[in-house]
CSV table of C-alpha atoms and ligand atoms in Angstrom, one decimal:
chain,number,residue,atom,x,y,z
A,1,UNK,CA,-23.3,-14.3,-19.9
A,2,UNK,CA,-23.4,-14.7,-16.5
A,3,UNK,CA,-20.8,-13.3,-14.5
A,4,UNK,CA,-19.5,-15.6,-11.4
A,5,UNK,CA,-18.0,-14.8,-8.7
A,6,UNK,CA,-15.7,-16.7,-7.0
A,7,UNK,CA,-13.4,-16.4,-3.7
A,8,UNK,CA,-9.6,-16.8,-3.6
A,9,UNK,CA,-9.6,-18.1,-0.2
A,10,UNK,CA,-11.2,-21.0,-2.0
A,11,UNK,CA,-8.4,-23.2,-3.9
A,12,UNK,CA,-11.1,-24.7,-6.0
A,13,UNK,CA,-12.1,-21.0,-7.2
A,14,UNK,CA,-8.4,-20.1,-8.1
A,15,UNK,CA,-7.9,-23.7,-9.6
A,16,UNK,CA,-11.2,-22.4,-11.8
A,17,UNK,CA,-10.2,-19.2,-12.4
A,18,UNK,CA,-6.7,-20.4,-13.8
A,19,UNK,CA,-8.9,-22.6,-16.1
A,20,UNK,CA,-11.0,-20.2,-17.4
A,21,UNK,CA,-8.1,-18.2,-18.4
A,22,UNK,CA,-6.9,-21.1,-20.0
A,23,UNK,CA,-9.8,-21.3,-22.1
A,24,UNK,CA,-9.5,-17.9,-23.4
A,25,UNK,CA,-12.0,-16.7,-20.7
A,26,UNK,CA,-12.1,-13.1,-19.2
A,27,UNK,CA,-11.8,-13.4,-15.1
A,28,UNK,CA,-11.3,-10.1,-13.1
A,29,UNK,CA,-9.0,-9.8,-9.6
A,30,UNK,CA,-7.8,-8.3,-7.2
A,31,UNK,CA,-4.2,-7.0,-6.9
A,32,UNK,CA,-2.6,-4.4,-4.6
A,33,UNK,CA,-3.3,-1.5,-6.4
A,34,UNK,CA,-6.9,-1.9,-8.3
A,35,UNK,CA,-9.0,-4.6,-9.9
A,36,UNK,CA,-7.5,-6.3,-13.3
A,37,UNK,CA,-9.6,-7.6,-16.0
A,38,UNK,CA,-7.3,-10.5,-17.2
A,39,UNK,CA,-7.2,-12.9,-20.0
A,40,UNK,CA,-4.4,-15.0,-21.3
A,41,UNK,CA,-1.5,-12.6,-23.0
A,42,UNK,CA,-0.6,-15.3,-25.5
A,43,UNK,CA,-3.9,-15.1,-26.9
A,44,UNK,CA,-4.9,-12.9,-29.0
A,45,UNK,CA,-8.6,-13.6,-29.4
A,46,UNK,CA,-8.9,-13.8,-25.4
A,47,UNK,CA,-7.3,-10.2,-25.0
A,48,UNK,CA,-9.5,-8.6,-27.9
A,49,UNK,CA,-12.4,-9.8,-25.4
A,50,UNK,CA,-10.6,-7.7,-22.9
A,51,UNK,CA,-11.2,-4.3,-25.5
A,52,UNK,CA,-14.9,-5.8,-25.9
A,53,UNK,CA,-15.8,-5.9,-22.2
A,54,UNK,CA,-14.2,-2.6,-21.3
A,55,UNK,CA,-15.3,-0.8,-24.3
A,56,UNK,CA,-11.9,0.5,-24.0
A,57,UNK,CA,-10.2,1.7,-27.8
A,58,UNK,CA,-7.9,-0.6,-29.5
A,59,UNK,CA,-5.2,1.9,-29.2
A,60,UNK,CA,-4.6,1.4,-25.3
A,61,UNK,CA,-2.0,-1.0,-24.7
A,62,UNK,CA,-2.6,-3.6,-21.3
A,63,UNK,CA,0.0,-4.0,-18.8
A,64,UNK,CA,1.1,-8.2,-18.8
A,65,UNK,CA,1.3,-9.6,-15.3
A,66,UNK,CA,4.0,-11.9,-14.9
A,67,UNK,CA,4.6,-14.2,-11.6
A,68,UNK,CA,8.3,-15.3,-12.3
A,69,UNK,CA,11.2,-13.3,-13.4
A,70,UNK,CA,11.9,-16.0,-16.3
A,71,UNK,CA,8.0,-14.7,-18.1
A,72,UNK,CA,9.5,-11.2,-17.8
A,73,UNK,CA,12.2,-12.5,-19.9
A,74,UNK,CA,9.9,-14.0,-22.2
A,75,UNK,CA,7.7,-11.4,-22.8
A,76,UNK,CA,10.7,-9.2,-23.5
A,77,UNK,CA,13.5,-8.2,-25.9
A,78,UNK,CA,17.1,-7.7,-24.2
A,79,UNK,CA,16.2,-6.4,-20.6
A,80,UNK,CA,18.5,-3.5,-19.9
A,81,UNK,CA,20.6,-3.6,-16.5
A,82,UNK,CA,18.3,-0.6,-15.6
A,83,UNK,CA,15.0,-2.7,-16.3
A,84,UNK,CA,16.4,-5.6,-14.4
A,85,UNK,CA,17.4,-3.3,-11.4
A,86,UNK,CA,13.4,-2.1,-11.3
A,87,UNK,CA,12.3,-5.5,-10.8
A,88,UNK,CA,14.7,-6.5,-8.5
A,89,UNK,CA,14.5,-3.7,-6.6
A,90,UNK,CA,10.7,-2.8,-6.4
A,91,UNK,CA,8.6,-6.9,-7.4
A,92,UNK,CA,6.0,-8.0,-6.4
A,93,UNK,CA,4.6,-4.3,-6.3
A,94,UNK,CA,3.4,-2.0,-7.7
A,95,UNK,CA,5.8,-0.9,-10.4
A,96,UNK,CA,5.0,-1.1,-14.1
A,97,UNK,CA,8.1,-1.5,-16.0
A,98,UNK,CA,7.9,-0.4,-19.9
A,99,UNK,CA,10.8,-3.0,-22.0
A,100,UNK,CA,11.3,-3.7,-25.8
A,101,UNK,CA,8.6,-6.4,-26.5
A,102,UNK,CA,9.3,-10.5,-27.6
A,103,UNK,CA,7.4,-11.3,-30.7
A,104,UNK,CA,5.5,-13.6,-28.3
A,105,UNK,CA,3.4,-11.3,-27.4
A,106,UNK,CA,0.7,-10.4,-29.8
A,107,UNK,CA,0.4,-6.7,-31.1
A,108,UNK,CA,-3.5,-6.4,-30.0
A,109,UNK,CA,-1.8,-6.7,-26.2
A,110,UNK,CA,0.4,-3.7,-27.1
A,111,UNK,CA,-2.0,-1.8,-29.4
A,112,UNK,CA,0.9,-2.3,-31.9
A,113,UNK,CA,3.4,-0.7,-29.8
A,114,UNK,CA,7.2,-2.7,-30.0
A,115,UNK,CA,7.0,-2.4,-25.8
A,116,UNK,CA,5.4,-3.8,-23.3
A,117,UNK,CA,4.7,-2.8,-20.3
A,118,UNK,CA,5.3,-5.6,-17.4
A,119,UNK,CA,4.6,-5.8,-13.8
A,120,UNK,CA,4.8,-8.4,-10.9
A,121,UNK,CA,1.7,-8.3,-9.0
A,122,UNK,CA,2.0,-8.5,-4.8
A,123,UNK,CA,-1.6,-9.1,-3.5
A,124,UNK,CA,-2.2,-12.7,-2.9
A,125,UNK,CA,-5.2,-13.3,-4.6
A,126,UNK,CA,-3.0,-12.1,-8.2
A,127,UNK,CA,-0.1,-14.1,-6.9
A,128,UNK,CA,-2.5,-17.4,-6.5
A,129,UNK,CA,-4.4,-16.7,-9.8
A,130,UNK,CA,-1.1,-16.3,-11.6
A,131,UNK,CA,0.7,-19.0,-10.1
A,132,UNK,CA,-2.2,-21.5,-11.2
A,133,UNK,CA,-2.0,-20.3,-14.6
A,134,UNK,CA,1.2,-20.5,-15.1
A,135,UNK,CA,2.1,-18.3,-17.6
A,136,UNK,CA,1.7,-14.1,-18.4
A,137,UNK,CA,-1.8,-12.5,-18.0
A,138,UNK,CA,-2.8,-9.1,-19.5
A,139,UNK,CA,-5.0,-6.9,-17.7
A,140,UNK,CA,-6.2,-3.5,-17.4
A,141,UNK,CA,-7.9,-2.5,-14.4
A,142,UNK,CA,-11.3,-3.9,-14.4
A,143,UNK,CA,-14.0,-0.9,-14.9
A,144,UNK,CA,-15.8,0.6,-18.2
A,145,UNK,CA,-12.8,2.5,-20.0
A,146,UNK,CA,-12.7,5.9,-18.8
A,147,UNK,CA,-14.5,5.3,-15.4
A,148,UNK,CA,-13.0,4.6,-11.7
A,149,UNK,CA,-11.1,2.0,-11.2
A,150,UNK,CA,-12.3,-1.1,-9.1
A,151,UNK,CA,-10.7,-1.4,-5.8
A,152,UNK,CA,-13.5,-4.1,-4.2
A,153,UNK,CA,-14.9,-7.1,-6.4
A,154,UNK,CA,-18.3,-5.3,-5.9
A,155,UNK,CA,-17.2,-2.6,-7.9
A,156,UNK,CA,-16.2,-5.0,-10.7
A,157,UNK,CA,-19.3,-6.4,-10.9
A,158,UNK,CA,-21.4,-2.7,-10.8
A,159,UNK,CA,-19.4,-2.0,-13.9
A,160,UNK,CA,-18.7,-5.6,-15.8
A,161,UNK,CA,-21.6,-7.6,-14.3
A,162,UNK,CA,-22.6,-10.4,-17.6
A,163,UNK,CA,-19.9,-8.6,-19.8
A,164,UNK,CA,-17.3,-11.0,-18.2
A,165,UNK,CA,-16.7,-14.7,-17.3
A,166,UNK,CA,-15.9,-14.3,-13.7
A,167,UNK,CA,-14.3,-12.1,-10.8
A,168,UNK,CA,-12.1,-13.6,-8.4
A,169,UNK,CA,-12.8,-11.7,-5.0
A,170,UNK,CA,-9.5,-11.1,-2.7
A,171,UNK,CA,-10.9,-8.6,-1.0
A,172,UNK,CA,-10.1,-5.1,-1.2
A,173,UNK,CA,-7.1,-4.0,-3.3
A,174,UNK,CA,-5.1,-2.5,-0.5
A,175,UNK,CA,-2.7,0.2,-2.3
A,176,UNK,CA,-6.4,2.2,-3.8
A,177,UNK,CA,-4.1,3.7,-6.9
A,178,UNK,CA,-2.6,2.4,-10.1
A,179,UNK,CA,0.8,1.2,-10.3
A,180,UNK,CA,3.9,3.3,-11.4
A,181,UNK,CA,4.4,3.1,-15.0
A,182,UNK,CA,8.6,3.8,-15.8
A,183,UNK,CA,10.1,3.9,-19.1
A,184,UNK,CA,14.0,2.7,-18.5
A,185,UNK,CA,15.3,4.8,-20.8
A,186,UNK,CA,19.3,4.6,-21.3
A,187,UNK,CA,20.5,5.3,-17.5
A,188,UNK,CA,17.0,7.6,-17.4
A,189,UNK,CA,13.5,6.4,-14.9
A,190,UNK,CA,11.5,8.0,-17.1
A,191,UNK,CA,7.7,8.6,-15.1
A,192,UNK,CA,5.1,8.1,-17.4
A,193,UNK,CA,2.5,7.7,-14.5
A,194,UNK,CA,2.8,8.5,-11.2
A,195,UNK,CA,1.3,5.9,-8.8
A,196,UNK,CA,2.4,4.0,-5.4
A,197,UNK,CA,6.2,4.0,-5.9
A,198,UNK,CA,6.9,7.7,-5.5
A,199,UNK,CA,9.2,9.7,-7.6
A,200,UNK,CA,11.1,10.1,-4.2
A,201,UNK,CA,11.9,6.2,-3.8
A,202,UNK,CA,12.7,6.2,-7.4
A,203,UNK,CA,15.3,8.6,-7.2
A,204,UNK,CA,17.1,6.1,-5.0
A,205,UNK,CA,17.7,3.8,-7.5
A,206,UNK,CA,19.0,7.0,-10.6
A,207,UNK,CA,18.2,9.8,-12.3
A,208,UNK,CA,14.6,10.3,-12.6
A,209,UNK,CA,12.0,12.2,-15.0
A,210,UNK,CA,8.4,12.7,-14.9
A,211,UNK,CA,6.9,13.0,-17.9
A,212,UNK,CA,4.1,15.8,-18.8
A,213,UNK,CA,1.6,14.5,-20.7
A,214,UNK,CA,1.8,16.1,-24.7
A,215,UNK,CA,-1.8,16.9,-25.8
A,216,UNK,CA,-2.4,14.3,-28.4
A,217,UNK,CA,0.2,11.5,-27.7
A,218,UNK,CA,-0.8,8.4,-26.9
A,219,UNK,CA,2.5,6.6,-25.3
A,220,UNK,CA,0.2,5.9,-22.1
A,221,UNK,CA,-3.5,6.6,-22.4
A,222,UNK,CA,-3.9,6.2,-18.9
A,223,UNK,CA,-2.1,10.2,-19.6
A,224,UNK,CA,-5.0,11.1,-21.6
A,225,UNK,CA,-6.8,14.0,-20.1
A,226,UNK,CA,-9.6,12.7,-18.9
A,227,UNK,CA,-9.9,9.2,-17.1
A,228,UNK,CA,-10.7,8.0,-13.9
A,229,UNK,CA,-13.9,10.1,-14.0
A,230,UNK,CA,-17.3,9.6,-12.3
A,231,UNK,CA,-20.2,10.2,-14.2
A,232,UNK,CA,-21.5,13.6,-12.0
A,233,UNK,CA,-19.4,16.8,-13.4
A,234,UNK,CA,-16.2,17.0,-11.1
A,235,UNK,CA,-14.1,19.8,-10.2
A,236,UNK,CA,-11.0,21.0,-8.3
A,237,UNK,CA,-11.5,23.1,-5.6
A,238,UNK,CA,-8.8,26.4,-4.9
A,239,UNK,CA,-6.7,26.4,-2.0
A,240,UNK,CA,-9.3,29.2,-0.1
A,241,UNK,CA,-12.0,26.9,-0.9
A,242,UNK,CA,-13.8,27.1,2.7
A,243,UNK,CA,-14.3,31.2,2.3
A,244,UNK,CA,-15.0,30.4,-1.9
A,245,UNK,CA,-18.4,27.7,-0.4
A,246,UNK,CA,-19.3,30.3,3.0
A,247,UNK,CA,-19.5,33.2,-0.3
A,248,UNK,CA,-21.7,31.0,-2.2
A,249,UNK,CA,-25.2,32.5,-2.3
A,250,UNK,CA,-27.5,31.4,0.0
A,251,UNK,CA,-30.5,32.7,-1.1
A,252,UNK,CA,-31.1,30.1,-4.1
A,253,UNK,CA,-34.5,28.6,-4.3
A,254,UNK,CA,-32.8,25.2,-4.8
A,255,UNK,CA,-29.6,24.7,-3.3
A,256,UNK,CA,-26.6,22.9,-5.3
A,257,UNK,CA,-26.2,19.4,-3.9
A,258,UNK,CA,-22.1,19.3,-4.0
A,259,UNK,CA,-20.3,16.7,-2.7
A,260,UNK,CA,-17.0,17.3,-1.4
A,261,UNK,CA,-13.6,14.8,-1.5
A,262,UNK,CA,-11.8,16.1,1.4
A,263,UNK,CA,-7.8,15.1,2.1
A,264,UNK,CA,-8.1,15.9,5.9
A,265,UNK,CA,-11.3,16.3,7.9
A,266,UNK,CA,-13.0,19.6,8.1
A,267,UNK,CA,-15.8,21.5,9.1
A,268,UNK,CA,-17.8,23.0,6.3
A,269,UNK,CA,-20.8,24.9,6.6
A,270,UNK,CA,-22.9,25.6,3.5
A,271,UNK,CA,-26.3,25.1,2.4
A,272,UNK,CA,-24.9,23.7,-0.7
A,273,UNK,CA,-23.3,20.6,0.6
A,274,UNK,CA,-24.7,17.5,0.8
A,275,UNK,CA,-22.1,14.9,1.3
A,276,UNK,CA,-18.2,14.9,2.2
A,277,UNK,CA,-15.7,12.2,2.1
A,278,UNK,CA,-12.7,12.2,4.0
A,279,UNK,CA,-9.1,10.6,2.2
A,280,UNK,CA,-7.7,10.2,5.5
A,281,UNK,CA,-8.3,10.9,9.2
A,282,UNK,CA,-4.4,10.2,9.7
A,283,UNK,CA,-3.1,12.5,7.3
A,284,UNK,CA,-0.8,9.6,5.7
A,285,UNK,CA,-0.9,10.3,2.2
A,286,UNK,CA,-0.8,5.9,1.9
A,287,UNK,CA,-4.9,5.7,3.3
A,288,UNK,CA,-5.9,8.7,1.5
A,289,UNK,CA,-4.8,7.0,-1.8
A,290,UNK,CA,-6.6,3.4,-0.6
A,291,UNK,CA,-9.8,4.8,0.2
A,292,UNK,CA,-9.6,7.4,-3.4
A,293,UNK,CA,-11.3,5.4,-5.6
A,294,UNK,CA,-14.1,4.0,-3.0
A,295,UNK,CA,-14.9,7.7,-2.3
A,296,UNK,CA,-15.1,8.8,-5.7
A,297,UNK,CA,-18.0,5.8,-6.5
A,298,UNK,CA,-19.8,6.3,-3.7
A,299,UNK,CA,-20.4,10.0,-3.8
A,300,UNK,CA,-21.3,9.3,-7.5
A,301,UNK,CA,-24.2,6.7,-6.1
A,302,UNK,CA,-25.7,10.2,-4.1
A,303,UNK,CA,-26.7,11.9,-7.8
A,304,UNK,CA,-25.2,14.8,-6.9
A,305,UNK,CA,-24.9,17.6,-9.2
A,306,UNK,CA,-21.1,18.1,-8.6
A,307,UNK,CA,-18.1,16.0,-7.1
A,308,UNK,CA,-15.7,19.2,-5.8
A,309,UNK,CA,-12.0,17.4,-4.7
A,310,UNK,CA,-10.0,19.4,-2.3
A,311,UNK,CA,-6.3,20.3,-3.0
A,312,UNK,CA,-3.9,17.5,-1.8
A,313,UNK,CA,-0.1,17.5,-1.1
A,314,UNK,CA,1.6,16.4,-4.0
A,315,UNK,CA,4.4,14.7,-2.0
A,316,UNK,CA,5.1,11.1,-2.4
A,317,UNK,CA,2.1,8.8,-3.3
A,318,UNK,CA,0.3,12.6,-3.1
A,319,UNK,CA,1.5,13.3,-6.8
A,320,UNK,CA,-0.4,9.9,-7.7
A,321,UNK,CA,-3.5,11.0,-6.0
A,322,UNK,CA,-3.4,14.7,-7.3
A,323,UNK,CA,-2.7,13.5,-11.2
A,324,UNK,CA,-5.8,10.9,-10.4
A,325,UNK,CA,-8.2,13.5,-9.6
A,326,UNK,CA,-7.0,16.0,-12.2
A,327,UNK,CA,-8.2,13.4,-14.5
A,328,UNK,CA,-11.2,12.5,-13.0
A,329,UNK,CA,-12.4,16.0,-13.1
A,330,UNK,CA,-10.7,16.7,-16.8
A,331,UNK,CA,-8.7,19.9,-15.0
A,332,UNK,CA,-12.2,21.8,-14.5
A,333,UNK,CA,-11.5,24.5,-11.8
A,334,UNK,CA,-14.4,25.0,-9.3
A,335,UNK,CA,-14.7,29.4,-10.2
A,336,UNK,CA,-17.1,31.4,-10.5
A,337,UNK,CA,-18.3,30.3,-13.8
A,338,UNK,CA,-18.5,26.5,-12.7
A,339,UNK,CA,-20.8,27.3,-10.0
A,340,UNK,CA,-22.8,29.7,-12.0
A,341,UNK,CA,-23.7,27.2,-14.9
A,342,UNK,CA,-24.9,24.7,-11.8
A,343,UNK,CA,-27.1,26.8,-10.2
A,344,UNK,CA,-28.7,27.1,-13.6
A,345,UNK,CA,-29.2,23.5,-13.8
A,346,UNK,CA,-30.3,23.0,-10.9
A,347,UNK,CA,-32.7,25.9,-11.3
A,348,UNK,CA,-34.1,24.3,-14.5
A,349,UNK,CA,-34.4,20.6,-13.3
B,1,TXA,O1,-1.9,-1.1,-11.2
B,1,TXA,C1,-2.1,-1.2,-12.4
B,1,TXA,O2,-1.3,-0.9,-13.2
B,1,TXA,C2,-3.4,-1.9,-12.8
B,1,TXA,C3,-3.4,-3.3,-12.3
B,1,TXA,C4,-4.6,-4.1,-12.8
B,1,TXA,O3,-2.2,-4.0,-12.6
B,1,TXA,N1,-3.6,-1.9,-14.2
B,1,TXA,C5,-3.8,-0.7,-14.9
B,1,TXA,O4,-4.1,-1.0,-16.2
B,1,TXA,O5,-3.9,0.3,-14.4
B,1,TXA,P1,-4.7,0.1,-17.2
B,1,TXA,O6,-4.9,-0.5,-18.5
B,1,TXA,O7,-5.9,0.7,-16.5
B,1,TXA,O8,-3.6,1.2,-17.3
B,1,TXA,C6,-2.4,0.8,-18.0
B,1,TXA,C7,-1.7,1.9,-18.6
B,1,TXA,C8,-2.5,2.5,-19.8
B,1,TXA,O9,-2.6,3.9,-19.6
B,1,TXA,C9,-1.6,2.1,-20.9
B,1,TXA,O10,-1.6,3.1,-21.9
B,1,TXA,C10,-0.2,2.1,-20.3
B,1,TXA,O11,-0.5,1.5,-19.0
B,1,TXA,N2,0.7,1.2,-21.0
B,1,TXA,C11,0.6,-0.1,-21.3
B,1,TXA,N3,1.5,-0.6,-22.1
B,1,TXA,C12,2.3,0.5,-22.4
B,1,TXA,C13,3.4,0.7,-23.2
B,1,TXA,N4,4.0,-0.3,-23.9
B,1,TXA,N5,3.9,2.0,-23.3
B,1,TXA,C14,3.4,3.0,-22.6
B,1,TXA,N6,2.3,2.9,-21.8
B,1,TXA,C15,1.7,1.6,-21.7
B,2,MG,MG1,-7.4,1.9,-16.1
């Protein structure tokens, strides 16, 4: 299969893209927070291909991507006042709302779950895509299961290139970070993943719980323990990281080629380090997040031997970003032990 790609500045493209969907076809784009892979939610042989592309496990339910307020209703059994507020309150964005699932809806999109989780996409190209289609779309964001997300239609096609029909570029997806999935639960927000509504602006609207992830449950496999991850070992750096690299020894034969994910920019001095990335030169937790996922991919192009992420502060979209890269690195702690098993790699390779 060859995978085309196709511009949503182009009406033609979107008009094509909204028939390929309709055909039961699998066409990636772009949305605010991170590439989706979407296929028609009504049908069930078209979302299976979704699973097939992806190589993601049956048992991960996709999020539906409505455009109008009435395929919320459809997709869904008796919308609480709490549910409703949500969407009122925080669509088009990115907020994920989980609701009580219409028999509409086959079980494959759910992974047999009675919810659903719903959201109203804001980035233009979704909104154009969805509009032309006219009814709900499921989609997951658009990478091999397990791996970064996509925030760039190049990315898409690094990971899905002739495993899917088309991607529909719209240019970068300008939020970097999944959405905010909330459970309305009774008069309960319950978090079940943090993303680009904060907990903060949450609170705002009632009484809010995040919810740690139970070793074993699969309510939200997006809270399975690792995800996001690149394919060179990652690992969190400590807070006294800077003293913890100037300590690391410098008399190796082969140096450790480390690259390091930095929040704010920083001088770092060590033999061992061949790349950094900086989140954001601003210190506004919002660019850090948009540039997280490009950082992560392209220090996993420079076949490093270990992605190290420095500590970031865990307020607002911070908590999104910080849950992200626990998961990317599977909560491996850059000690002692970490860096003595790579210098004995690197020593035998
Ligand atoms: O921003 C986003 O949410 C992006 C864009 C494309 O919309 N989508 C996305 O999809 O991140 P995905 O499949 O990568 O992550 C969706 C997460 C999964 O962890 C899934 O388990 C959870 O949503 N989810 C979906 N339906 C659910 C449900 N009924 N109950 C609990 N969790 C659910
Ligand atoms: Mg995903």
């Amino acid at each position: 299969m060859k995978t085309r790609r196709l511009s949503a500045s182009r009406p033609a493209d979107v008009r094509r893209a909204a028939a390929l969907l309709k055909s039961g076809k699998l066409v990636a784009f772009a949305t605010e927070t991170v590439y989706g892979l979407g296929a028609d939610a009504l049908n069930a042989r078209a979302v299976l291909e979704i699973f097939r592309a992806k190589k993601r496990p049956a048992f991960d339910p996709l999020i539906v991507h409505v455009s109008t307020i009435a395929q919320f209703v459809s997709v869904s059994r008796g919308l609480s006042p709490l549910a409703k507020k949500l969407a009122d309150r925080f669509w088009p964005g990115p907020l994920t709302i989980i609701v009580p699932k219409s028999d509409r809806v086959p079980d494959v999109v759910t992974a047999g779950l009675s919810t659903v989780g719903v959201r109203m996409p804001a980035h233009p190209c979704a909104k154009k895509l969805l509009a032309a289609f006219g009814g709900p779309v499921a989609a997951p964001s658009a990478n091999r299961f397990g791996y970064t997300s996509p925030t760039a239609a190049a990315d898409v096609l690094d990971d899905l290139s002739g495993r899917i029909d088309a991607v529909l570029d719209g240019g970068s997806a300008n939020v970097g970070i999944e959405s905010t999935i909330v459970w309305p639960h009774q008069d309960e927000i319950i978090v079940l993943r943090p993303g680009a509504i904060s907990v903060e602006t949450l609170a705002k609207l009632g009484k809010v719980r995040v919810r740690a992830h139970r070793p074993g449950e699969v309510l939200s496999p997006g809270g399975l323990p690792t995800h996001y991850a690149p394919h060179a070992p990652m690992a969190l750096l400590p807070a006294g990281w800077p003293a913890q690299l100037r300590r690391l020894d410098r008399s190796a034969a082969k140096p450790l080629r480390l690259g390091l994910l930095l929040y704010r920019a920083q001088a770092v001095r060590s033999p061992h380090v061949r790349a950094s990335v900086v989140l954001t030169r601003s210190g506004r937790p919002e660019e850090a997040a948009a540039n997280l996922f490009r950082a992560i991919r392209n220090l996993d192009k420079m076949s490093l031997d270990a992605i190290l992420a420095a500590p970031v502060p865990k307020k607002g979209i911070g908590l999104a970003i910080a849950d992200r890269l626990e998961k990317a690195s599977s909560g491996l702690r850059a000690d002692a032990e970490f860096y003595r098993n790579l210098f004995k790699t690197r020593a035998s390779s």
